[in-house]
mmCIF file of C-alpha atoms in Angstrom:
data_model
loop_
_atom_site.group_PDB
_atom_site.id
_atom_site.type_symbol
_atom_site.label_atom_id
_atom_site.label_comp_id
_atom_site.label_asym_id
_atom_site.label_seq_id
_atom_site.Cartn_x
_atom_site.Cartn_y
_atom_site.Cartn_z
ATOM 1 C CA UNK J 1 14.306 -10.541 37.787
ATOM 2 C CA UNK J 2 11.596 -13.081 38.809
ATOM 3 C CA UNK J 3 12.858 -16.695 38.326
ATOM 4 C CA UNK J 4 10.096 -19.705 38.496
ATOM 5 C CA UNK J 5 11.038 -23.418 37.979
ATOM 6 C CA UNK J 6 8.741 -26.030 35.936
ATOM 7 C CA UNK J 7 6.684 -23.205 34.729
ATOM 8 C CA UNK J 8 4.203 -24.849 31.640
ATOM 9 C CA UNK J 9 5.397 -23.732 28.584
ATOM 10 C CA UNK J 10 1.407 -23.570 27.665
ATOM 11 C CA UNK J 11 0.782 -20.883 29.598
ATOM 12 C CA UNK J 12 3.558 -18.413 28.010
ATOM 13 C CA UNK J 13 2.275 -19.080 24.258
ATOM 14 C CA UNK J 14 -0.536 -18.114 21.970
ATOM 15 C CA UNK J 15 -1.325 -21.846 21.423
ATOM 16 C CA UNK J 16 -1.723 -23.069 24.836
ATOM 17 C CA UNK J 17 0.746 -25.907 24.183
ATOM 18 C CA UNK J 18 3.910 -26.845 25.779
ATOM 19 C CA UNK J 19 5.650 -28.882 28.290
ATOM 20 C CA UNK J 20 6.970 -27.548 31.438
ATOM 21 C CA UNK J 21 10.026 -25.239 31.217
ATOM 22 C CA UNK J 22 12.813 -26.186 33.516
ATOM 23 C CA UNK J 23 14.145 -22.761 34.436
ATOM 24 C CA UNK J 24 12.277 -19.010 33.574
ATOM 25 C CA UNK J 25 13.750 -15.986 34.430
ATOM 26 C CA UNK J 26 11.401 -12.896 33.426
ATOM 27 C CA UNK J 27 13.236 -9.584 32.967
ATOM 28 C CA UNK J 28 11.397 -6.343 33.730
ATOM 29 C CA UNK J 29 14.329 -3.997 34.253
ATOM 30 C CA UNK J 30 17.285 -4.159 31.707
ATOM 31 C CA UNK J 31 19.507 -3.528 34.767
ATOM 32 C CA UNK J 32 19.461 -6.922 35.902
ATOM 33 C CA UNK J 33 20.404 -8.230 32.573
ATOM 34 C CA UNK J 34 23.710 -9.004 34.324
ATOM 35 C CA UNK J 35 22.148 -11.053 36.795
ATOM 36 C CA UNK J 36 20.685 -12.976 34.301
ATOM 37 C CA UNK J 37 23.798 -14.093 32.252
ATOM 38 C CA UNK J 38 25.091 -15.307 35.362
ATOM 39 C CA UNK J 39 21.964 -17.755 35.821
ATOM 40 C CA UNK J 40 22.500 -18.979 32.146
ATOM 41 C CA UNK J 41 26.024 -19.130 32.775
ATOM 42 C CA UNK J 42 25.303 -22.317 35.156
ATOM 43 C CA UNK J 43 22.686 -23.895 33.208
ATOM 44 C CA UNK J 44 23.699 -26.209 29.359
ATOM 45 C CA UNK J 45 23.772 -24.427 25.934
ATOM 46 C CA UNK J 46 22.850 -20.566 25.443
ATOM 47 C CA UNK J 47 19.061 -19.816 26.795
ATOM 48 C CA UNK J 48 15.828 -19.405 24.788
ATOM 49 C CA UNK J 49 13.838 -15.975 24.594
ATOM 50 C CA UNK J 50 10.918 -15.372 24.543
ATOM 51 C CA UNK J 51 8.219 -12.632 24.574
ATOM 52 C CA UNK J 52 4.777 -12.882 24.368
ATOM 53 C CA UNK J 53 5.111 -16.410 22.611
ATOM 54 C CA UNK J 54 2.778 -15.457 19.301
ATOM 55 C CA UNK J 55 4.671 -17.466 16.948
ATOM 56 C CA UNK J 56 6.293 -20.022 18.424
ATOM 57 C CA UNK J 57 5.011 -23.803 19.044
ATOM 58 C CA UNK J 58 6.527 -25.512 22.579
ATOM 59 C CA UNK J 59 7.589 -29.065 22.355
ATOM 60 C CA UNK J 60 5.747 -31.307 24.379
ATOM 61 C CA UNK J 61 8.137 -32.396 26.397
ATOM 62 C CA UNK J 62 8.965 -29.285 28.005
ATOM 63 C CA UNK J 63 12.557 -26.710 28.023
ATOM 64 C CA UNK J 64 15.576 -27.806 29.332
ATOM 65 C CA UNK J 65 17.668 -24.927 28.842
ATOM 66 C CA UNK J 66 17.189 -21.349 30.587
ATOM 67 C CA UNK J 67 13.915 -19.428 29.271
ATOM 68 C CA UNK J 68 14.176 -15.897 29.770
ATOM 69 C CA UNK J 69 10.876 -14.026 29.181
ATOM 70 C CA UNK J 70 11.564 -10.463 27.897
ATOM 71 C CA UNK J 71 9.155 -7.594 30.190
ATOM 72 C CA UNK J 72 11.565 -4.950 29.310
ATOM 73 C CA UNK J 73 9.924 -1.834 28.486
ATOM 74 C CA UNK J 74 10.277 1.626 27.485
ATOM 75 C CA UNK J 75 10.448 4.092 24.901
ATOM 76 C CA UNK J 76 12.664 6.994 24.248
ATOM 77 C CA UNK J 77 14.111 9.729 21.815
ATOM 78 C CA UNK J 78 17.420 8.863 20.651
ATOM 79 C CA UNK J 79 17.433 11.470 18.651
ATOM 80 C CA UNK J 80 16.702 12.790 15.463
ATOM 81 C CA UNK J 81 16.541 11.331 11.452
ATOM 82 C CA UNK J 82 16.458 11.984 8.517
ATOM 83 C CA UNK J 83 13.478 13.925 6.301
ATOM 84 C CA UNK J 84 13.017 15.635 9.856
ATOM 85 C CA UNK J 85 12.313 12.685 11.457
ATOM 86 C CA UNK J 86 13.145 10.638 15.032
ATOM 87 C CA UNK J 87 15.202 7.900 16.199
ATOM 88 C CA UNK J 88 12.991 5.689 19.115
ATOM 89 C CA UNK J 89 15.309 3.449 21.109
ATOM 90 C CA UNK J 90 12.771 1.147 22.354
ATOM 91 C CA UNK J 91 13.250 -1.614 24.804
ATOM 92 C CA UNK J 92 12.946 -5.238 23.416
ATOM 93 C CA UNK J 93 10.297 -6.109 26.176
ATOM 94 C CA UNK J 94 7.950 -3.453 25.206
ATOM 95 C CA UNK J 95 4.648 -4.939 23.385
ATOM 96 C CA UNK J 96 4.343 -4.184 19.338
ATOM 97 C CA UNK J 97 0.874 -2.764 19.555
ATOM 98 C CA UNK J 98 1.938 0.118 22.207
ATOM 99 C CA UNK J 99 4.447 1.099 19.708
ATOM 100 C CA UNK J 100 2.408 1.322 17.002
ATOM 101 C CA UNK J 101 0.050 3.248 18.451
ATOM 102 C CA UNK J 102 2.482 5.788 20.024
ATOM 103 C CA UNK J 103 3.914 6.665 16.288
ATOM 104 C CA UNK J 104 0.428 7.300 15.431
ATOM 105 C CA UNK J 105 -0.617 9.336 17.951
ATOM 106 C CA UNK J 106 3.322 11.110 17.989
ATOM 107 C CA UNK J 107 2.126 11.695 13.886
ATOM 108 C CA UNK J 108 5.175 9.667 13.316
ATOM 109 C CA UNK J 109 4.890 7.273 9.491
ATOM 110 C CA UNK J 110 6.538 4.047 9.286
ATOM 111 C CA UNK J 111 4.525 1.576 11.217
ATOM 112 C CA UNK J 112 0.916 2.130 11.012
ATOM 113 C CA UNK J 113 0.141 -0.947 8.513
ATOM 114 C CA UNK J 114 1.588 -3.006 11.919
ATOM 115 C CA UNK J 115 -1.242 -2.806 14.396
ATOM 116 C CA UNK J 116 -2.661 -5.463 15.498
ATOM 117 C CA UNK J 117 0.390 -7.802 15.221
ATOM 118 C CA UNK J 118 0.778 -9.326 18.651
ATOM 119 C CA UNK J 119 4.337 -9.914 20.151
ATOM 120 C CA UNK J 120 7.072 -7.739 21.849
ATOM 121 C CA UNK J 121 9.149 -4.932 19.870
ATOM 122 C CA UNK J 122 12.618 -7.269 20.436
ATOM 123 C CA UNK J 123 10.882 -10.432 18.541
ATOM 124 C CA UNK J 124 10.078 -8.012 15.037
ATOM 125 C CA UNK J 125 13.408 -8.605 13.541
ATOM 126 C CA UNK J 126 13.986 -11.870 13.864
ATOM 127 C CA UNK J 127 11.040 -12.805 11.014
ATOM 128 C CA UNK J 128 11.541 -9.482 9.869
ATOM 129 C CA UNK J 129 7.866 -8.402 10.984
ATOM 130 C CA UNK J 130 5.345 -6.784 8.012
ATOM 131 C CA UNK J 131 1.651 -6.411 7.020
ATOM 132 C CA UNK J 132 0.113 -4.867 4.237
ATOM 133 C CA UNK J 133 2.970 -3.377 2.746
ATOM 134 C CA UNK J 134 5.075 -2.298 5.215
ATOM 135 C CA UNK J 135 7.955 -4.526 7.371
ATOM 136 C CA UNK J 136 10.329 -3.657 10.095
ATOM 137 C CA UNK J 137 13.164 -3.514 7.723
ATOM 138 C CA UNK J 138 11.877 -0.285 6.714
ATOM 139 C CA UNK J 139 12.587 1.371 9.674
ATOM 140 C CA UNK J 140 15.186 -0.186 12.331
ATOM 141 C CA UNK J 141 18.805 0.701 12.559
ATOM 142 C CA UNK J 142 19.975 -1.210 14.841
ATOM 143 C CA UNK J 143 19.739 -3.253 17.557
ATOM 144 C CA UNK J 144 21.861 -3.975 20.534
ATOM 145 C CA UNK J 145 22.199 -7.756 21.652
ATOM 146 C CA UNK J 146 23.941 -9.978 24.187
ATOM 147 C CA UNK J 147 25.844 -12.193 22.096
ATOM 148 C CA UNK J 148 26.463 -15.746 23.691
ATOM 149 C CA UNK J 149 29.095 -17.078 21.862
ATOM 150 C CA UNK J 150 31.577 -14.212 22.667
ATOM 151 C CA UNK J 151 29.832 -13.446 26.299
ATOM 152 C CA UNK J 152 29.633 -9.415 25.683
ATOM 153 C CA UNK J 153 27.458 -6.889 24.140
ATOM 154 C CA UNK J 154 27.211 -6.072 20.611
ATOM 155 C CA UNK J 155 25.373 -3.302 18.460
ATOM 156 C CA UNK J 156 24.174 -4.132 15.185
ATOM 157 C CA UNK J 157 23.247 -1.947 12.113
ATOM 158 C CA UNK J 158 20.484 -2.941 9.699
ATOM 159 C CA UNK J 159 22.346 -4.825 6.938
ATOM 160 C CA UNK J 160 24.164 -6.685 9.122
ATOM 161 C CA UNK J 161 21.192 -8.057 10.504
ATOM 162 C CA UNK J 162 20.220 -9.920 7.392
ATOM 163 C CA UNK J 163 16.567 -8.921 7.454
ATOM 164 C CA UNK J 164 14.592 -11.055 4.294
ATOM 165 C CA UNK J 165 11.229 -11.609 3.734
ATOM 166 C CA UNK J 166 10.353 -13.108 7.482
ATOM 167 C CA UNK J 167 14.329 -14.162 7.864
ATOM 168 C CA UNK J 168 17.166 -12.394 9.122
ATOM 169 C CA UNK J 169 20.481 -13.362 11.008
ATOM 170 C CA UNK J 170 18.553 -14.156 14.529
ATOM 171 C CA UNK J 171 15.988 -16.520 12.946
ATOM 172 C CA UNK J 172 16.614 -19.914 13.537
ATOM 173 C CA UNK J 173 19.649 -19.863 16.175
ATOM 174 C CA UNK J 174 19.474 -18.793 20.246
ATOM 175 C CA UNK J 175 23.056 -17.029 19.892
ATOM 176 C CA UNK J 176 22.203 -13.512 20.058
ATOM 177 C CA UNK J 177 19.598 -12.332 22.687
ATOM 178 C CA UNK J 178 17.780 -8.423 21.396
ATOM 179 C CA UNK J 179 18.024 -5.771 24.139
ATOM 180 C CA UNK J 180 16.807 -2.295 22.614
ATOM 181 C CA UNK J 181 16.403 -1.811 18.911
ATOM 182 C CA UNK J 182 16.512 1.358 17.410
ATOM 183 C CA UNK J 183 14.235 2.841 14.423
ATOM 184 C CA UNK J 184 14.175 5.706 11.907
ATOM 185 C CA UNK J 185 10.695 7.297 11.509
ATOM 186 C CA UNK J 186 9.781 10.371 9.583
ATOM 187 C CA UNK J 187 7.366 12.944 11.099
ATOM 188 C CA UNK J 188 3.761 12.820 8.639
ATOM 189 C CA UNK J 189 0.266 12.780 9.409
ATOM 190 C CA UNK J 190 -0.590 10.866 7.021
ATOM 191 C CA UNK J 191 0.204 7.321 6.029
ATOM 192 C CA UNK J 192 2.430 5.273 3.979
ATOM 193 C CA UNK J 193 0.727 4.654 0.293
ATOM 194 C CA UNK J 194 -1.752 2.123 1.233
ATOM 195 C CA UNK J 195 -1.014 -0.845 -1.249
ATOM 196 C CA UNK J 196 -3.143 -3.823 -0.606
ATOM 197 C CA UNK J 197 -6.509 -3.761 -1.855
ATOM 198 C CA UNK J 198 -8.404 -4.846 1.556
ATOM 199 C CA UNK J 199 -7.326 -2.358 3.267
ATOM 200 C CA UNK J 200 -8.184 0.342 0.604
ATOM 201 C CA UNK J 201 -11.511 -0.858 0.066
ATOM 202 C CA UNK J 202 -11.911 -0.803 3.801
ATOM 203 C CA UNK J 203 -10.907 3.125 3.789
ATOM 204 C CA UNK J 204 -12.806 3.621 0.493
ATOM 205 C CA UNK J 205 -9.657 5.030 -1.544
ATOM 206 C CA UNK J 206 -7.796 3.854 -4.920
ATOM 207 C CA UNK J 207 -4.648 2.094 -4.134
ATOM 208 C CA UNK J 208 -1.452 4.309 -3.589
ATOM 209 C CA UNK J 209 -3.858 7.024 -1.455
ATOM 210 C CA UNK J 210 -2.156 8.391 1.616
ATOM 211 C CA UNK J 211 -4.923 9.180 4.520
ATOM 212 C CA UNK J 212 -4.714 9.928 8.537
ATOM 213 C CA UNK J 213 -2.503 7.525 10.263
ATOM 214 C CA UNK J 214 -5.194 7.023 12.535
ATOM 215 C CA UNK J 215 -7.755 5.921 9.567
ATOM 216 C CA UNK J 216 -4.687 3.705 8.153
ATOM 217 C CA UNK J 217 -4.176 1.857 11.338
ATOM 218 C CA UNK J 218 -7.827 1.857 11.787
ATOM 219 C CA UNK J 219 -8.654 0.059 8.407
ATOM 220 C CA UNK J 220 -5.797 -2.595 8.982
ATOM 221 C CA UNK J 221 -7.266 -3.421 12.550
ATOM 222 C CA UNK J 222 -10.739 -3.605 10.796
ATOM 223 C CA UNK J 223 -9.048 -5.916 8.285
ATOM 224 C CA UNK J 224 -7.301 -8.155 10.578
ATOM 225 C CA UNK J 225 -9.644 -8.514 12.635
ATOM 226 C CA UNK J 226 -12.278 -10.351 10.127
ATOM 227 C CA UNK J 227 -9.185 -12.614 9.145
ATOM 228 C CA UNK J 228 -9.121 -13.561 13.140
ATOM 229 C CA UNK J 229 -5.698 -12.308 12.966
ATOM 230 C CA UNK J 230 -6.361 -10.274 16.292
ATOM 231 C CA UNK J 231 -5.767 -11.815 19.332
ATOM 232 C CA UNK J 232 -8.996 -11.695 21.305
ATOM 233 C CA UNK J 233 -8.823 -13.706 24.463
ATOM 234 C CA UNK J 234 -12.782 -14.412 23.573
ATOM 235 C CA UNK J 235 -12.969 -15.850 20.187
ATOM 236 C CA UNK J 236 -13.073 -18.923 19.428
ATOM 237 C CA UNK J 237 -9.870 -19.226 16.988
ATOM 238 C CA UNK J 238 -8.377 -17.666 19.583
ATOM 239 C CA UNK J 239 -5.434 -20.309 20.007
ATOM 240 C CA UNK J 240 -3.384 -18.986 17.035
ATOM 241 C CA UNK J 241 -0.060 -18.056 15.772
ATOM 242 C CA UNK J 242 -1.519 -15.713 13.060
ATOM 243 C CA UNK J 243 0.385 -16.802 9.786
ATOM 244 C CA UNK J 244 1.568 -20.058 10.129
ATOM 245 C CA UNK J 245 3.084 -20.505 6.424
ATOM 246 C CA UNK J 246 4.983 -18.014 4.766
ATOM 247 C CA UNK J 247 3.904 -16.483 1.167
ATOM 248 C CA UNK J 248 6.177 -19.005 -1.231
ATOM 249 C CA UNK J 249 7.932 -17.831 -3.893
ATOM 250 C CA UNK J 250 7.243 -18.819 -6.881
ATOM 251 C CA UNK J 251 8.343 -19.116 -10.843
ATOM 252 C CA UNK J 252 7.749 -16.667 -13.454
ATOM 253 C CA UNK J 253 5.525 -19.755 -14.971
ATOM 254 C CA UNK J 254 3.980 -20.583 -11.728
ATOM 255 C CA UNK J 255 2.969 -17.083 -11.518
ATOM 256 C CA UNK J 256 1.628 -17.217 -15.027
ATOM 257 C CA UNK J 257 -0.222 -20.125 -13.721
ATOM 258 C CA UNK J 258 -1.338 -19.494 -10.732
ATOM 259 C CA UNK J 259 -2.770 -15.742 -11.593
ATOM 260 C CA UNK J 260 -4.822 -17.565 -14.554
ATOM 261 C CA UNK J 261 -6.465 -19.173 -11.806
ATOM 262 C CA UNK J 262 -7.231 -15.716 -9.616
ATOM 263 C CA UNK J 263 -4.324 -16.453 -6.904
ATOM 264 C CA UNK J 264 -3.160 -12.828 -5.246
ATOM 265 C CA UNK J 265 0.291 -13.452 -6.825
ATOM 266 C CA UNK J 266 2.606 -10.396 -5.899
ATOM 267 C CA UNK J 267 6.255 -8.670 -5.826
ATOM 268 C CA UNK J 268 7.715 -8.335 -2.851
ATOM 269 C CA UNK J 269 10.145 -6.098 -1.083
ATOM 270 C CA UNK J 270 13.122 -8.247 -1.292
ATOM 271 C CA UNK J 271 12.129 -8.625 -5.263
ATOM 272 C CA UNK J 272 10.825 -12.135 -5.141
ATOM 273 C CA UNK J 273 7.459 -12.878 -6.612
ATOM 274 C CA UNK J 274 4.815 -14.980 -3.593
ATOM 275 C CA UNK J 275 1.698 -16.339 -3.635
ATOM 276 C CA UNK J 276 -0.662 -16.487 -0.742
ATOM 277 C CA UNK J 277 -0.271 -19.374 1.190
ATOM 278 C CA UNK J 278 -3.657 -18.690 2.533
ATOM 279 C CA UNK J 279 -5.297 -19.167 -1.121
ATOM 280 C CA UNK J 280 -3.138 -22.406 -1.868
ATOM 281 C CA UNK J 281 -4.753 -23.806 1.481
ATOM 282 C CA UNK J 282 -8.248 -23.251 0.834
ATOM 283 C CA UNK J 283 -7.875 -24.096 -3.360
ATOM 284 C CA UNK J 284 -5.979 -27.368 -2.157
ATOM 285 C CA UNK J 285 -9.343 -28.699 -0.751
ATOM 286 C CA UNK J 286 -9.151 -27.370 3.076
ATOM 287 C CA UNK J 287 -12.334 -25.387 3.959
ATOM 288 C CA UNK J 288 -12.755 -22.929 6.861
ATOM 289 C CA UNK J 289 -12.939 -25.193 10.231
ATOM 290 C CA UNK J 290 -11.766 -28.389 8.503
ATOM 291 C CA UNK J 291 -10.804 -30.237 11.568
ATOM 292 C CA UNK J 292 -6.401 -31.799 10.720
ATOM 293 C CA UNK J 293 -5.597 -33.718 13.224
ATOM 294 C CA UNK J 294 -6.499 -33.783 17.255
ATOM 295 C CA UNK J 295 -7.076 -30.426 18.509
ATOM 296 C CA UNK J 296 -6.089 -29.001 15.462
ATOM 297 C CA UNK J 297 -8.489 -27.117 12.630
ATOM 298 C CA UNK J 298 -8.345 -24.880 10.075
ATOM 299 C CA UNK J 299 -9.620 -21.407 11.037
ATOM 300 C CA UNK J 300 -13.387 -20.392 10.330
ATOM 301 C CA UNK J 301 -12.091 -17.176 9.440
ATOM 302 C CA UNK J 302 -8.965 -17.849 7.693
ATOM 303 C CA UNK J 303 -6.815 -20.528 5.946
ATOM 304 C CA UNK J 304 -4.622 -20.512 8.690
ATOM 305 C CA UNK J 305 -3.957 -23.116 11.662
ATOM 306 C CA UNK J 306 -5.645 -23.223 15.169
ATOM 307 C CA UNK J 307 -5.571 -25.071 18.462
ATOM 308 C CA UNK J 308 -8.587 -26.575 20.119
ATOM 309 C CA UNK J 309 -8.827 -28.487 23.594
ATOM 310 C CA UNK J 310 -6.526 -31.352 23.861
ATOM 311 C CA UNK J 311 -4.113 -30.032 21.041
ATOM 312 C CA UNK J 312 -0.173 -31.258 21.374
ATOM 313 C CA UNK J 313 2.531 -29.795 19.936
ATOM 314 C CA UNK J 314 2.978 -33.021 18.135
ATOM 315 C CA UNK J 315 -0.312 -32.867 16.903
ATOM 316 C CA UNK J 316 0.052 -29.308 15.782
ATOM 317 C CA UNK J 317 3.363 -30.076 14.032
ATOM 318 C CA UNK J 318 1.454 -33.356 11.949
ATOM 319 C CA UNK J 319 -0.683 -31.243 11.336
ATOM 320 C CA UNK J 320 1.524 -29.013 9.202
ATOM 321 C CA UNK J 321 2.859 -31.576 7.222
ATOM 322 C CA UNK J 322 -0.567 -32.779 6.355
ATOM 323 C CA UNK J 323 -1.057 -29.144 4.834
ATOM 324 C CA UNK J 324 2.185 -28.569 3.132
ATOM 325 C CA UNK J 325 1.955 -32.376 1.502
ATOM 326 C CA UNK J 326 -1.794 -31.772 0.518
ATOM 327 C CA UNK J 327 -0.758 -27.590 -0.968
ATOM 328 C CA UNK J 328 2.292 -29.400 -2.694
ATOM 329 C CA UNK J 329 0.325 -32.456 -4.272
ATOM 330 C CA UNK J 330 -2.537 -30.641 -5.725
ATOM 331 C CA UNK J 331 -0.653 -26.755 -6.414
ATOM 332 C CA UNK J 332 2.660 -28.032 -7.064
ATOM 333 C CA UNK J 333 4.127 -25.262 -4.598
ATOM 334 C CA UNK J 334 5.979 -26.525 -1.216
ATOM 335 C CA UNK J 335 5.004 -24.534 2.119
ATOM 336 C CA UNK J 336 7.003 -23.487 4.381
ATOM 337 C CA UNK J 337 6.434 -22.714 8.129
ATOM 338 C CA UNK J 338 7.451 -19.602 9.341
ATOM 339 C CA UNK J 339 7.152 -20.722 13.254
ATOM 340 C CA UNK J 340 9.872 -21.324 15.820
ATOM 341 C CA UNK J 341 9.719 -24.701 17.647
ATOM 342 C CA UNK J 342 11.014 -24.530 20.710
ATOM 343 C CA UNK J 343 11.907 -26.566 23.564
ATOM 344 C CA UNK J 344 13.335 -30.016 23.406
ATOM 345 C CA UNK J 345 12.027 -31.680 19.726
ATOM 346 C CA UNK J 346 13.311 -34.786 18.954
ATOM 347 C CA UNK J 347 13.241 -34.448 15.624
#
């Protein structure tokens, strides 16, 4: 365990923003996890994890309690699952994208639509993770966790994990810190039904077709990456948390509504019926690159918010509210951010 004091919170995020941490600890081997809960123990309030830092937005002002920053990585056989398929216990550290691309080339189905999401493994369930058509809750089991409030170790199955369309029962609270999670995937080489049109237009099929894993992951990569939904330490929209709204639900007469006006209105996993908050950006008047606030745009390849030199957190959080007022004025539909803030917010 490596421990650095007033480390910038900028430099462990996607957005480049953030005040100075007051105490990280980064964990490479799971062993010292011990170690660790000792160094929280003498610090105030439970500490703050974080991975890779895609989809959060630091406060200004900086951390005052403990950050750990997960490095734990690994994966192995647990054993084996249903339909002839595997367990992977897989350490919460370990990046998304080497996952993914180890249950394609193992021919193992479950994940493939997930490429190109950035992150660590051990940050999936708390949003509940998923892209075109396919989500975490699909495939984990469990998970085992260091639970703060009772100072001990925990495992947790699937259900009680709470895992809703990008919610589940670690969104939104520090008490539970993820240590392995565990998922179910079924031996295939070929790939889930691929359901959103993009993709299948990229691969050339009719919704529903199953092709290569390899082709599926292939085509979503393709896909995400003219959205500027792949982080590429080169572009220029590079300063990103990928989604920053979630798809709203909407009415059955919003839906009506909405479709008459060619929104990608759709039923989703957890039976609720979204629209694209990307299409209520753009139809609410913001064009690709239209500049928000200080440092802060709209994409040029996606209705989706970006950081620029001399962005704040503060900036980047008025900037938010200037979209969801503007979607909610002219669509009628309220956004809602599906980002962690963290650090010390006043508000």
């Amino acid at each position: 365990m490596h421990v650095t004091h007033a480390l910038p919170l900028a430099s462990m995020t996607t957005l480049g923003i953030g005040g100075p941490a007051s105490v990280v600890a980064e964990l490479h081997d799971p062993a010292d996890f011990p170690d660790f809960a000792a160094l929280a123990a003498t610090r105030p309030g439970p500490p703050v994890t974080l991975g890779e830092g895609s989809n959060v937005l630091a406060a200004d002002a900086g951390c005052t309690p403990t950050v750990l920053r997960m490095a734990t990585k690994g994966v192995r056989v647990a054993g084996p699952a249903p339909d002839d398929g595997l367990l992977l216990e897989v350490q919460a550290g370990h990046p998304l994208g080497d996952l993914v691309a180890l249950t394609v080339a193992e021919g193992l189905t479950g994940m493939e639509m997930l490429t190109g999401i950035p992150g660590t493994t051990g940050a999936t369930p708390v949003q509940n993770v998923g892209a075109y058509g396919q989500e975490v809750a699909d495939t984990l089991r469990h998970v085992t966790a260091w639970d703060w409030q009772q100072g001990r170790q925990v495992t947790l199955d699937a259900a009680t994990c709470r895992l809703g369309h990008r919610t589940s029962l670690f969104k939104h609270t520090r008490r539970w810190t993820l240590l392995t999670l565990t998922f179910a995937l079924r031996r295939s080489t070929l790939s889930a039904p691929v359901s959103y049109g993009a993709v299948a237009a990229e691969l050339g099929v009719p919704r529903g077709t199953r092709v290569p894993l390899a082709e599926a992951a292939g085509a979503v990569l393709t896909v995400r990456r003219g959205k500027g939904m792949v982080l590429d330490p080169d572009a220029p929209d590079r300063r990103s948390v990928g989604s920053v709204f979630l798809s709203p639900e909407v009415t059955p007469a919003q839906a009506t509504a909405l479709r008459a006006h060619g929104a990608p209105v759709n039923r989703f996993p957890d039976g609720s019926t979204r629209v694209s908050a990307g299409w209520l950006i753009q139809h609410s008047g913001f064009t690709l690159g239209t500049p928000l606030t200080q440092g802060v745009r709209v994409s040029t390849l996606h209705p989706t918010l970006v950081a620029d030199e001399g962005a704040t957190a503060t900036a980047f959080a008025q900037a938010i509210t200037h979209v969801r007022t503007h979607v909610l004025h002219h669509t009628g539909v309220r956004l809602t951010s599906e980002i962690d803030y963290l650090g010390d917010w006043t508000e």
